Coordinates of C-alpha atoms in Angstrom, one line a residue:
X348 CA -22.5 -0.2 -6.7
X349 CA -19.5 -2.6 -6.3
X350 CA -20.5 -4.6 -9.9
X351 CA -20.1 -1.1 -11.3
X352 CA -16.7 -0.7 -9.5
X353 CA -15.7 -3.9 -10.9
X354 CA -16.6 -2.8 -14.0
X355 CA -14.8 0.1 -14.3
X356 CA -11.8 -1.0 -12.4
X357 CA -11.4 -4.2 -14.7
X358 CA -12.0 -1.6 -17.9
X359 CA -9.1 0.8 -16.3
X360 CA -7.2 -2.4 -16.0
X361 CA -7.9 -3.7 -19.5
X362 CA -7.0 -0.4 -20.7
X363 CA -3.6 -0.5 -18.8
X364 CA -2.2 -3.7 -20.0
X365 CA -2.7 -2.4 -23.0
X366 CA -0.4 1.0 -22.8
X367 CA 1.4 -0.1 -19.8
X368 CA 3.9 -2.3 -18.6
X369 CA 3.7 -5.4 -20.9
X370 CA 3.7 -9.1 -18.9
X371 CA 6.3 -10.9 -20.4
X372 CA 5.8 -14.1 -20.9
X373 CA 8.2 -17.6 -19.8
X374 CA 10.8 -17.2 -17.3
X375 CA 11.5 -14.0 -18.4
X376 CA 8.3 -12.9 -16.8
X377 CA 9.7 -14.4 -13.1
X378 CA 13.0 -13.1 -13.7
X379 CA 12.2 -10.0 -14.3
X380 CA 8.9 -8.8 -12.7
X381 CA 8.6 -6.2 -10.9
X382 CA 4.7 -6.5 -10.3
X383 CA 3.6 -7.0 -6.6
X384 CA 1.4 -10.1 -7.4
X385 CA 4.2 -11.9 -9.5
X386 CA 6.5 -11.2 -6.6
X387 CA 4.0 -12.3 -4.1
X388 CA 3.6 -15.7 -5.9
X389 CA 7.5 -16.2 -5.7
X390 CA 7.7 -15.9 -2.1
X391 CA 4.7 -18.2 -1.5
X392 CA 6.3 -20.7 -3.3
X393 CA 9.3 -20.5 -2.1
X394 CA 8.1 -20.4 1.8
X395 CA 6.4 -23.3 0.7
X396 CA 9.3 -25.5 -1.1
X397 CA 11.5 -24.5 1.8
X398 CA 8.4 -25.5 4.5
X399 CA 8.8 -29.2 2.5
X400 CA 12.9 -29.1 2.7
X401 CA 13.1 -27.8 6.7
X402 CA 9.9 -30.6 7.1
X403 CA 12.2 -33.0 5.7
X404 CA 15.0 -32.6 7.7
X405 CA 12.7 -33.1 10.5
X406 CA 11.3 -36.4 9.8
X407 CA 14.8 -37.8 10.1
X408 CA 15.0 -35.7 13.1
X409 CA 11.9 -37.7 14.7
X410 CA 12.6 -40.7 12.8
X411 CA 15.9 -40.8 14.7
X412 CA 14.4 -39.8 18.1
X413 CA 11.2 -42.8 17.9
X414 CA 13.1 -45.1 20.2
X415 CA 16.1 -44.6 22.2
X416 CA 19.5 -45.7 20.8
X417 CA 21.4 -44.6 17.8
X418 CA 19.6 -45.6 14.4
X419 CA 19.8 -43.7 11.7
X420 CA 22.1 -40.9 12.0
X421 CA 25.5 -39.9 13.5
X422 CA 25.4 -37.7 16.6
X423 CA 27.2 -34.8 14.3
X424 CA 24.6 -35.0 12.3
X425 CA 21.8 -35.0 14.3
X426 CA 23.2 -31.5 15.6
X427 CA 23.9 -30.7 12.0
X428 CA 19.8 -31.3 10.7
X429 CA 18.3 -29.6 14.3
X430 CA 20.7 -26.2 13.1
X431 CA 19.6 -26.0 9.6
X432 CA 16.1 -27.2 10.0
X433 CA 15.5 -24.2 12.6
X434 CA 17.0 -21.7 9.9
X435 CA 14.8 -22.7 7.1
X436 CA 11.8 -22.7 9.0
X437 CA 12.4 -19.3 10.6
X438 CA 14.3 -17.6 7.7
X439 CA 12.9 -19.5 4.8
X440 CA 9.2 -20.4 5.5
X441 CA 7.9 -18.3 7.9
X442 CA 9.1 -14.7 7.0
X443 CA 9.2 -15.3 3.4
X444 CA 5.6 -16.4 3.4
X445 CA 4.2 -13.3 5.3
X446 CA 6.6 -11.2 2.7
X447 CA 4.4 -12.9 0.3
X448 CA 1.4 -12.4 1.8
X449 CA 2.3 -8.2 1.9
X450 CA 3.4 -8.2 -1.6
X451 CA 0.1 -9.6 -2.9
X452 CA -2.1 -8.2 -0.4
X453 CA -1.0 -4.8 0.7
X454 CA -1.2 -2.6 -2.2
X455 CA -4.6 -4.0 -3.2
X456 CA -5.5 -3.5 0.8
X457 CA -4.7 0.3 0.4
X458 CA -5.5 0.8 -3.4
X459 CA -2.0 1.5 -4.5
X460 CA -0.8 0.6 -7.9
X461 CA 1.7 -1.8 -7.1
X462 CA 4.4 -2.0 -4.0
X463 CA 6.5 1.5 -3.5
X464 CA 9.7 0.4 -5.2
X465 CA 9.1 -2.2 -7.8
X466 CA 12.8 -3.2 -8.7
X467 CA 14.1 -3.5 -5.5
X468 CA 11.2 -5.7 -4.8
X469 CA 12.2 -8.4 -7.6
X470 CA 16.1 -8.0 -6.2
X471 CA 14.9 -8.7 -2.4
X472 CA 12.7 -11.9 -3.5
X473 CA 15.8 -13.2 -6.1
X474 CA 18.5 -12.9 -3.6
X475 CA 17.1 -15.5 -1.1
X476 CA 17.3 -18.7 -3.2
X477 CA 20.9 -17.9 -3.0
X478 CA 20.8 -17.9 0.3
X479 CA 19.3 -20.8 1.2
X480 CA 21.8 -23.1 -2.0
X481 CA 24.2 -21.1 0.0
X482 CA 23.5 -22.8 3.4
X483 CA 22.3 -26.3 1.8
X484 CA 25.4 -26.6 -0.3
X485 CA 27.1 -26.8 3.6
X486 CA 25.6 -30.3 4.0
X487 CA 27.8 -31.6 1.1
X488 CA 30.8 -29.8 2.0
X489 CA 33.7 -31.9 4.0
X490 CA 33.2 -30.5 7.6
X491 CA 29.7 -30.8 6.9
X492 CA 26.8 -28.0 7.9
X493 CA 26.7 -26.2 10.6
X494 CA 25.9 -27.9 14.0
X495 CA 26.0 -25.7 16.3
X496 CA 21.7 -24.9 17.2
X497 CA 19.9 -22.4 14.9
X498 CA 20.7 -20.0 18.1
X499 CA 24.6 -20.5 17.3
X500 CA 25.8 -19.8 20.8
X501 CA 29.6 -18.7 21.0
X502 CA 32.1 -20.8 21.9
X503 CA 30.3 -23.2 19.9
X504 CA 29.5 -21.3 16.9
X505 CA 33.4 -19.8 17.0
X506 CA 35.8 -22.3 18.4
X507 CA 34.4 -25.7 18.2
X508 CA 32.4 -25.5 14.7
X509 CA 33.3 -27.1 12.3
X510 CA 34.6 -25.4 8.7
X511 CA 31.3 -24.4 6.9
X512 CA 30.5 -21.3 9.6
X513 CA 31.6 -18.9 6.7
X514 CA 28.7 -20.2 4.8
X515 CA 26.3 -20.0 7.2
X516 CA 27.6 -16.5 8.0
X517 CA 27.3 -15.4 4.1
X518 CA 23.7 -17.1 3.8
X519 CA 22.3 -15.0 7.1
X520 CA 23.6 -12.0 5.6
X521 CA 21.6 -12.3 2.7
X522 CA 18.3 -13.4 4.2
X523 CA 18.8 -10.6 6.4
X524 CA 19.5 -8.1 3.5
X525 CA 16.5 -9.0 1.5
X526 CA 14.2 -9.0 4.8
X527 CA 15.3 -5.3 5.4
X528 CA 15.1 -4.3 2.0
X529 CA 11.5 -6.0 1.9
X530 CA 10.2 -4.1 5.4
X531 CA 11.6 -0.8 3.9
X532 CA 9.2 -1.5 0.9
X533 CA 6.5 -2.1 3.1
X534 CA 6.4 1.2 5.2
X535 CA 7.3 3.8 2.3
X536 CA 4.0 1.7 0.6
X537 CA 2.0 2.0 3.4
X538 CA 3.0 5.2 4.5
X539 CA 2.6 7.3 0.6
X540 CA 0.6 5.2 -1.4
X541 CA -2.8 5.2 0.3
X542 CA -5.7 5.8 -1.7
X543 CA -6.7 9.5 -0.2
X544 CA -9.2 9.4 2.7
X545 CA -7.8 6.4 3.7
X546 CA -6.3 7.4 7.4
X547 CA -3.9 5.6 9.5
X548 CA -7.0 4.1 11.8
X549 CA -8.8 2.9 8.5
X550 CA -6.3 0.8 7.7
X551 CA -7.4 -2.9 7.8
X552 CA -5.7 -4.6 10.6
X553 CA -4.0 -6.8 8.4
X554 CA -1.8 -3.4 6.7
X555 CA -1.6 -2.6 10.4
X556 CA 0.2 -5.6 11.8
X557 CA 3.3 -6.0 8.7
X558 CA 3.2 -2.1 9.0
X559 CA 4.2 -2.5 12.8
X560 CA 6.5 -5.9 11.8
X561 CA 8.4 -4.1 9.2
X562 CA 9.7 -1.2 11.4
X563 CA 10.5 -4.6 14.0
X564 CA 12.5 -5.6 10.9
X565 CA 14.4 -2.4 10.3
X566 CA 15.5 -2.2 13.5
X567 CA 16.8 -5.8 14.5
X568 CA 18.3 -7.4 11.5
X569 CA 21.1 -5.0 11.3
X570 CA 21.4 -6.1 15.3
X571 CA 21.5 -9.9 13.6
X572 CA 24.1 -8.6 10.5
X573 CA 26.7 -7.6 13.9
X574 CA 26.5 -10.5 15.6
X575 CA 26.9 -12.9 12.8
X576 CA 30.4 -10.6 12.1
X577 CA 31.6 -10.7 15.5
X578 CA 31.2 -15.2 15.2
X579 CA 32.5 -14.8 11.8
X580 CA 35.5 -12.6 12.9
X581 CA 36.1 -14.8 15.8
X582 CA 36.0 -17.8 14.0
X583 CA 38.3 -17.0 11.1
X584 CA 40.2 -13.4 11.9
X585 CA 41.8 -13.6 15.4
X586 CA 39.2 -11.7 17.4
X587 CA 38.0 -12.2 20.5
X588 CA 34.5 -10.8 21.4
X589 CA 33.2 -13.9 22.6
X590 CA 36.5 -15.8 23.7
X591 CA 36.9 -15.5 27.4
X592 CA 40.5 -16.4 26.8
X593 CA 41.4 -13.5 24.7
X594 CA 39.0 -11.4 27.0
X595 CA 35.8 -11.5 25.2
X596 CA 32.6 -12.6 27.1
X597 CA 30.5 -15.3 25.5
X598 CA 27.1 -14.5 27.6
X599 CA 28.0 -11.0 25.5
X600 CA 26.8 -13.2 22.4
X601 CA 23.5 -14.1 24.0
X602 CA 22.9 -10.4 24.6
X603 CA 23.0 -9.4 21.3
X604 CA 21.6 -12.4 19.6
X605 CA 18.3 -12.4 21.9
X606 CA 17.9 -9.2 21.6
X607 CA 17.6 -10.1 17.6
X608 CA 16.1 -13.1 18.6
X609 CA 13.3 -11.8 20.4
X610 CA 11.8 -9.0 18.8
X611 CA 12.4 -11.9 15.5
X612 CA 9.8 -13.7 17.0
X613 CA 7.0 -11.2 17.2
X614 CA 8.3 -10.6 13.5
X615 CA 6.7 -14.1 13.4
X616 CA 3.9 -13.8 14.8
X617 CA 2.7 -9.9 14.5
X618 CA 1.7 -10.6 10.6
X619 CA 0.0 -13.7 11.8
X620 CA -2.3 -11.3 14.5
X621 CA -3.1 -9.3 11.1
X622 CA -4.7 -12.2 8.7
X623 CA -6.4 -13.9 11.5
X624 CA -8.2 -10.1 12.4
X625 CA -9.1 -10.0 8.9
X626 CA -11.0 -13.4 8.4
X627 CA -13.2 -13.9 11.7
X628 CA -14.9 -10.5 10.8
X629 CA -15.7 -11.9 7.7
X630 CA -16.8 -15.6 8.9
X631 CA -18.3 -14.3 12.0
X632 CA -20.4 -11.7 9.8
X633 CA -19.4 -8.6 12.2
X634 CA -17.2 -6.0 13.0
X635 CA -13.7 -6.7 13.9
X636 CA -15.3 -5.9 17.8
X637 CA -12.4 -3.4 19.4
X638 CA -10.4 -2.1 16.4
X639 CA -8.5 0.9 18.1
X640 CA -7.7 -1.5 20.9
X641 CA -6.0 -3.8 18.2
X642 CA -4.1 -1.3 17.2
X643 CA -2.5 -0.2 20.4
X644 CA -2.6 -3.9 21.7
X645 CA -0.2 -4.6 18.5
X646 CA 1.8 -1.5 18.9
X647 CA 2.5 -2.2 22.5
X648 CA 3.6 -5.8 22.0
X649 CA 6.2 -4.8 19.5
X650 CA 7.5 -2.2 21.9
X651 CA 7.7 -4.2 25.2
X652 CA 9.1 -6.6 22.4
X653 CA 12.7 -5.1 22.9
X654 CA 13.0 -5.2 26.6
X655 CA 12.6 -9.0 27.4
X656 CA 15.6 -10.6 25.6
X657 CA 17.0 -11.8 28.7
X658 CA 14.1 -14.1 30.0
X659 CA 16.0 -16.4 27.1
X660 CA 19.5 -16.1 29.5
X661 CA 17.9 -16.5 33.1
X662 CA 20.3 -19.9 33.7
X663 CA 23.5 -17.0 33.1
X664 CA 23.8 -16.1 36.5
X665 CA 22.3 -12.7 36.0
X666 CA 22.0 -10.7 39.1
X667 CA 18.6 -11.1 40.9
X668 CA 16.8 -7.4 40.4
X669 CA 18.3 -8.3 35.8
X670 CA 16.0 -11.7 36.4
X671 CA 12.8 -9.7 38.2
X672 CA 13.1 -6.4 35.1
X673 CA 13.2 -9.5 32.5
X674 CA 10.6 -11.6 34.5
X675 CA 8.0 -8.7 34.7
X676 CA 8.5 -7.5 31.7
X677 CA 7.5 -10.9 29.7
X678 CA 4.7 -11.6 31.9
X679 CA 3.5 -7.6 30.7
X680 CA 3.2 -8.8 26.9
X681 CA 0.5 -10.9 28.5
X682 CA -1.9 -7.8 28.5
X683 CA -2.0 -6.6 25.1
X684 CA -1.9 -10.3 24.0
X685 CA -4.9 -11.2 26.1
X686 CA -6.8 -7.8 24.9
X687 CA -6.4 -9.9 21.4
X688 CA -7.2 -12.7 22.1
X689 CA -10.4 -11.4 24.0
X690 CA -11.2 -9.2 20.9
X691 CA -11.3 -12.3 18.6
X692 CA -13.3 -13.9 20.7
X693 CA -15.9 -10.5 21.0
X694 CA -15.7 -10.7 17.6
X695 CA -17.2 -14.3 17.1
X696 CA -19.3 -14.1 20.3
X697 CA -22.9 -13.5 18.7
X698 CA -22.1 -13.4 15.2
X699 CA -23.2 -15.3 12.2
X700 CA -20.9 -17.8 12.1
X701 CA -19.5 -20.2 9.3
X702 CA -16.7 -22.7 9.7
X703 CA -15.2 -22.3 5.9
X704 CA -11.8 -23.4 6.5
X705 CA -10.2 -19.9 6.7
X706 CA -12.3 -19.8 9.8
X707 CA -11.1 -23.5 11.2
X708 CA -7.6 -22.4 10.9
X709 CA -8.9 -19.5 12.5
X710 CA -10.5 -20.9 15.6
X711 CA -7.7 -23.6 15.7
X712 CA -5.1 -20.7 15.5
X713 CA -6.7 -18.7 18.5
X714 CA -6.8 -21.6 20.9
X715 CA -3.9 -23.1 20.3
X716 CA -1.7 -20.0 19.8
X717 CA -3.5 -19.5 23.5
X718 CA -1.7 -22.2 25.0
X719 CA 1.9 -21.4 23.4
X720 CA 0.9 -17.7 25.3
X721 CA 0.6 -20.0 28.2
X722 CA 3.9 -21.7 28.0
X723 CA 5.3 -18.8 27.3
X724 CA 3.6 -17.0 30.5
X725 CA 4.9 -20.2 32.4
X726 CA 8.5 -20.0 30.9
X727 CA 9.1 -15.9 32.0
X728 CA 8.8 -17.3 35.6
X729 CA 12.5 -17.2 36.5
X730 CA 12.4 -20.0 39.1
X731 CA 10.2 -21.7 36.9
X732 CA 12.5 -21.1 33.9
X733 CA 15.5 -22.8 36.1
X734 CA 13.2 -26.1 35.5
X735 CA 12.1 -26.0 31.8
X736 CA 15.1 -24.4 30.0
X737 CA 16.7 -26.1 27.3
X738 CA 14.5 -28.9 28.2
X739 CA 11.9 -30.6 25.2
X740 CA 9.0 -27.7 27.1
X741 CA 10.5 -25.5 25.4
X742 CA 10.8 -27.2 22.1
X743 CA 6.8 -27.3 23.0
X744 CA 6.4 -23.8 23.8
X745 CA 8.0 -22.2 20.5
X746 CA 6.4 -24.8 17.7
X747 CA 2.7 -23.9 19.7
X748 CA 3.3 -20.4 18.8
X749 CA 5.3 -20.7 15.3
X750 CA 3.4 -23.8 13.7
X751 CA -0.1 -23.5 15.1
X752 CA 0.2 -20.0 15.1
X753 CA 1.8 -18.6 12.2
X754 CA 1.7 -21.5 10.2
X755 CA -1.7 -21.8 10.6
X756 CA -2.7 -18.4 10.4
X757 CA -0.4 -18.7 6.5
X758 CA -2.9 -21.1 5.9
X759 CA -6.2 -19.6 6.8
X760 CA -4.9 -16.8 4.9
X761 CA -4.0 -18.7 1.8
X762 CA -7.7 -20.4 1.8
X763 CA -9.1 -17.0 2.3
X764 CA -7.7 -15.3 -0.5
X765 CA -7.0 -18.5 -3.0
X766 CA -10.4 -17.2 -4.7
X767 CA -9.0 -14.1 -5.4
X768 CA -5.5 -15.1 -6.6
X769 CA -6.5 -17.9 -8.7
X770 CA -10.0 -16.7 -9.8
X771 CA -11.0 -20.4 -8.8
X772 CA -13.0 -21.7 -5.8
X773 CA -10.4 -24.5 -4.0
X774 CA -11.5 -28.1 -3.3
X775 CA -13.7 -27.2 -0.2
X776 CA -13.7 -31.1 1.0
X777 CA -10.0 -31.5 0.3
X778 CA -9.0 -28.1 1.9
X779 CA -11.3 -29.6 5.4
X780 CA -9.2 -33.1 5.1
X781 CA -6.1 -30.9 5.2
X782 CA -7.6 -28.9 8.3
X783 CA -8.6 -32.1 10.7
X784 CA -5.4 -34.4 9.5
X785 CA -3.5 -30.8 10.4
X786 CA -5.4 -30.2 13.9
X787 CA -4.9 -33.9 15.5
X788 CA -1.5 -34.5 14.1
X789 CA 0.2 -31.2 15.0
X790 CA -1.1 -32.0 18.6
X791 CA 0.0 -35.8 18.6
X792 CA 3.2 -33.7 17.5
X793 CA 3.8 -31.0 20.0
X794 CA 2.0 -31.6 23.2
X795 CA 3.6 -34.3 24.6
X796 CA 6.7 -32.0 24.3
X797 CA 5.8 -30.8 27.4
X798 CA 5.7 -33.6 29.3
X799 CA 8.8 -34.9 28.4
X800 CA 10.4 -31.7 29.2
X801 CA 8.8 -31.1 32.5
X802 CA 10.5 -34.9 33.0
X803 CA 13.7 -33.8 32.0
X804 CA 14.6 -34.6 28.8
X805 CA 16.9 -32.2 27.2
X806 CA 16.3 -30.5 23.1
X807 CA 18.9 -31.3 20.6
X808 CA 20.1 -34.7 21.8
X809 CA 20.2 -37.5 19.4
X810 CA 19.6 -40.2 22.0
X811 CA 17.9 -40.2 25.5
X812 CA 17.0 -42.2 28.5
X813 CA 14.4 -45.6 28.0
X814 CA 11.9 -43.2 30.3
X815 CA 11.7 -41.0 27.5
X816 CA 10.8 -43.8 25.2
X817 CA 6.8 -43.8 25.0
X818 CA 6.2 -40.5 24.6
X819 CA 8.7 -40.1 22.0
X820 CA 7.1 -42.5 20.0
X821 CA 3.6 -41.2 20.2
X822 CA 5.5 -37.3 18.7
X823 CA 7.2 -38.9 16.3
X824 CA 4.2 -40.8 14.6
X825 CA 2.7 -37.5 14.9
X826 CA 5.6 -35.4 13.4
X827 CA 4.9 -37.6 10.5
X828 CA 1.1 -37.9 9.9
X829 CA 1.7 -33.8 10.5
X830 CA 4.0 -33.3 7.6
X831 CA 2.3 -35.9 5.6
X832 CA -1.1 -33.8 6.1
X833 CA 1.1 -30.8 4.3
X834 CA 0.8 -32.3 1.0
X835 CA -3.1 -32.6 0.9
X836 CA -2.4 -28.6 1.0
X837 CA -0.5 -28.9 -2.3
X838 CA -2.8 -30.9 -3.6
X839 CA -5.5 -28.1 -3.0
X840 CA -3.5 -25.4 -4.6
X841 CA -2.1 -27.0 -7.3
X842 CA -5.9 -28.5 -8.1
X843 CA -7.4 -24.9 -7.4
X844 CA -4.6 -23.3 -10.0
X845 CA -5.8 -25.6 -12.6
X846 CA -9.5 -25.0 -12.5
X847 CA -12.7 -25.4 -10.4
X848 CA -15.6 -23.7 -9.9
X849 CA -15.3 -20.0 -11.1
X850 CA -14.9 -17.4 -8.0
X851 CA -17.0 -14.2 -7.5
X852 CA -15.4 -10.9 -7.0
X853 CA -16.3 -11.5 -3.5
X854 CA -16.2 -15.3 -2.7
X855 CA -17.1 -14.3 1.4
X856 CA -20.1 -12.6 1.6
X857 CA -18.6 -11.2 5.3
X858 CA -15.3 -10.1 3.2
X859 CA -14.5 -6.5 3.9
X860 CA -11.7 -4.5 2.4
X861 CA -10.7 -3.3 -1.1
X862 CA -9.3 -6.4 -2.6
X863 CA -12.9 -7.4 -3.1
X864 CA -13.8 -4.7 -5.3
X865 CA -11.6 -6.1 -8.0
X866 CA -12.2 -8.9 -10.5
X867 CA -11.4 -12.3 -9.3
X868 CA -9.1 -13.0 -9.9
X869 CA -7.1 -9.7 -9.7
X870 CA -6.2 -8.1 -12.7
X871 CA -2.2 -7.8 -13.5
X872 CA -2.6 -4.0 -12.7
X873 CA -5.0 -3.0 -10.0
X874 CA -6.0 0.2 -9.0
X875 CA -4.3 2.3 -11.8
X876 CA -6.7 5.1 -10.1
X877 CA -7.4 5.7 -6.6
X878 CA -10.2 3.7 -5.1
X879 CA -13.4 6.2 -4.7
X880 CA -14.0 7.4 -0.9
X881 CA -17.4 5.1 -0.8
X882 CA -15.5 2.3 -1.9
X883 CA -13.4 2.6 1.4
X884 CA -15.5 3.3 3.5
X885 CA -17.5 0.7 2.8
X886 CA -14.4 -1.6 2.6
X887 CA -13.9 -0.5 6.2
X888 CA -13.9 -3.2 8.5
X889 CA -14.5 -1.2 11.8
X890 CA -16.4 2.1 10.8
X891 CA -19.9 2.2 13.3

């Protein structure tokens, strides 16, 4: 059945390139595509070259903090490299990647043609290098970049910045442009290009989580696109919306931003919830185990999502019943988190398990994206909070959640579909070197974090107190080993696009979905008809 399907999709395929839409060739083809999978590969790449630049910045971050004293860089700096590196990694690695990841992924997930509108597709992936030269040019301007936290907290980010804020402002415009015009691509795909008899509940999990991000997306970047204004307006035009002197309120600006901010990082992580429900089906050989409860569990997180800003602003001075609402409200996301977390573990309880290492990053993803919950459960105390905020716990608490979880759930989700995007089997003991070197180093990294923040030491400082000293150390030979492990993974893909062992359609024999049922790997045009009804349902992960 599914040889024949590869049969005649490939011969449907064949047939297309031929009448169809002609792949040009050189960098004409990159400029100019409007093809989901070209567009996809853009975005990977360039979440990845950015993932190396905002790494970068951070090794002279920790290279700085390994003992106390000042060594290699000037205070200014310091503050100048902890800003920037916090923008690339959030607007330039992270959400570009899972863009990436829907471009290539969610058409062939549904069986549409290609992405709902093509051209504005290619414009949203070529507007973010500009961003980004935009905001690294800062660093060789006079005043230098911006140094003000990736948070850019009026008064700081208005009246005591220094002269590049107007870059800064331009470049967030811009990521934020091309992220809404990607998430408006996403839901009019998902929502009228369906093959027919796929309904909402058989949509794999994965189409499920970036359609819930995207809507997350519509509605808080233009949230992000008014606050920027109001620093930028502040800064350069006279106003005073944040400038308690001219009767503007600066604890205005952390309304606002947080409630960007917040729902931004379930933005984060949402997508990440997606690939890891897709792969431990197919490594644990079963059913995703409580599909419908996924759904609802994802749905419920991204609502509650924009009622929590304030546990960010508990050290305000917010009245006492403002600090309970935000307090319980956090500690609610616990729920449909746990239900996830519970289902993942369902699903591997009792199954056929393999440890490929889509599945490692997998495992490694659910445990210790459990322990940033933890933190996190831990930090929406308010009393508590008093303690930890703006101390290194926090640092701890965020990179759990962003770098074992999404980044590690971007790279489960790269190994797992590799096969299908390069038509080659990666470097299986290369690919297990970059797990393990990943695994003890990104915990060397991060978890004595906490301890130095539950001591006291305070983020974004260039220097600290001698008591600070070991620990510091130990993170710093870890930040290093951890971003040196990062190019074993380049190593793998680059190795994997140049050959290796040839991949079947289906490389996973657990795999589920429709990608599968095309060539590996996939044709330039997929799915030029509709998928057949058998094909989905017996691409569907949770039908009993």
């Amino acid at each position: 059945m599914t040889t024949d399907v590869i049969k005649e999709t490939s011969h449907d395929d064949h047939q297309n390139d031929h009448h169809g839409d002609h792949k040009m060739t050189g960098i004409k083809r990159w400029l100019y595509t409007t093809n989901h999978k070209d567009i996809g590969t853009l975005y990977l790449w360039f979440s990845f070259i950015m993932l190396l630049t905002g790494g970068a910045l951070a090794m002279v971050i920790r290279a700085e903090l390994f003992q106390p004293g000042l060594q290699i860089v000037e205070p200014d700096f310091f503050n100048q490299l902890t800003t920037v590196h916090g923008l690339i990694m959030v607007f330039g690695a992270i959400m570009p990647a899972f863009t990436g990841f829907a471009n290539w992924m969610l058409p062939m997930m549904v069986g549409a043609p290609d992405m709902a509108l093509p051209r504005m597709n290619n414009w949203s992936f070529w507007i973010l290098p500009f961003a980004f030269g935009i905001l690294l040019s800062s660093f060789f301007m006079e005043s230098g970049a911006p140094n003000f936290g990736w948070t850019f907290y009026a008064p700081l980010s208005t009246t005591y910045s220094n002269g590049s804020t107007a870059f800064f402002v331009f470049a967030v415009h811009i990521m934020g442009i091309s992220s809404i015009m990607g998430a408006i691509n996403i839901v009019v795909t998902i929502m009228n290009m369906r093959a027919p008899g796929m309904t909402y509940m058989k949509m794999p999990l994965f189409v499920w989580t970036f359609f819930i991000t995207a809507y997350l997306l519509i509605a808080v970047m233009p949230v992000l696109a008014g606050v920027v204004t109001m620093v930028l307006t502040d800064t350069y035009f006279g106003t005073s919306f944040f400038n308690a002197a001219g009767g503007g309120d600066p604890v205005m600006f952390q309304h606002i931003f947080w409630f960007f901010g917040h729902p931004e990082v379930y933005i984060m992580i949402l997508p990440a919830f997606g690939i890891v429900s897709t792969i431990i089906p197919a490594f644990s050989r079963k059913k995703l185990f409580g599909y419908s409860s996924m759904v609802y569990a994802t749905s419920s997180i991204a609502l509650l999502s924009f009622i929590v800003w304030a546990h960010h602003m508990f050290t305000t001075g917010m009245p006492l019943f403002g600090e309970l609402f935000f307090m319980y409200c956090t500690m609610l996301i616990a729920v449909p988190t746990g239900v996830k977390v519970f289902n993942w573990v369902a699903t591997m309880w009792r199954g056929s398990l393999s440890f490929e290492t889509p599945m490692l990053f997998s495992i490694a993803f659910v445990i210790l994206f459990t322990i940033g919950g933890f933190s996190g459960l831990m930090l929406a105390m308010t009393p508590v909070d008093f303690q930890y905020h703006d101390t290194y716990f926090v640092v701890a608490h965020f990179h759990y959640v962003l770098v074992t979880g999404s980044l590690f759930s971007l790279y489960a989700g790269a190994y797992y579909w590799l096969p299908k995007w390069t038509g080659n089997m990666y470097n299986d003991a290369l690919s297990k070197w970059h797990f393990w070197c990943s695994l003890i180093s990104v915990n060397l990294l991060f978890f004595p974090m906490h301890f130095l923040g539950l001591a006291g030491m305070p983020r974004r400082i260039p220097d600290y107190a001698l008591q600070f000293a070991d620990f510091n150390k130990w993170v710093s030979i870890g930040g290093f080993a951890f971003g040196l492990s990062q190019l074993i993974f380049l190593a793998v893909v680059i190795k994997c696009i140049r050959g290796g062992e040839k991949a079947p359609a289906k490389p996973w024999d657990g795999a589920a979905g429709l990608e599968w049922t095309v060539a590996s790997p996939a044709p330039y045009h997929t799915f030029s008809t509709p998928p057949p009804q058998s094909d989905i349902d017996n691409a569907d992960q949770h039908s009993h």
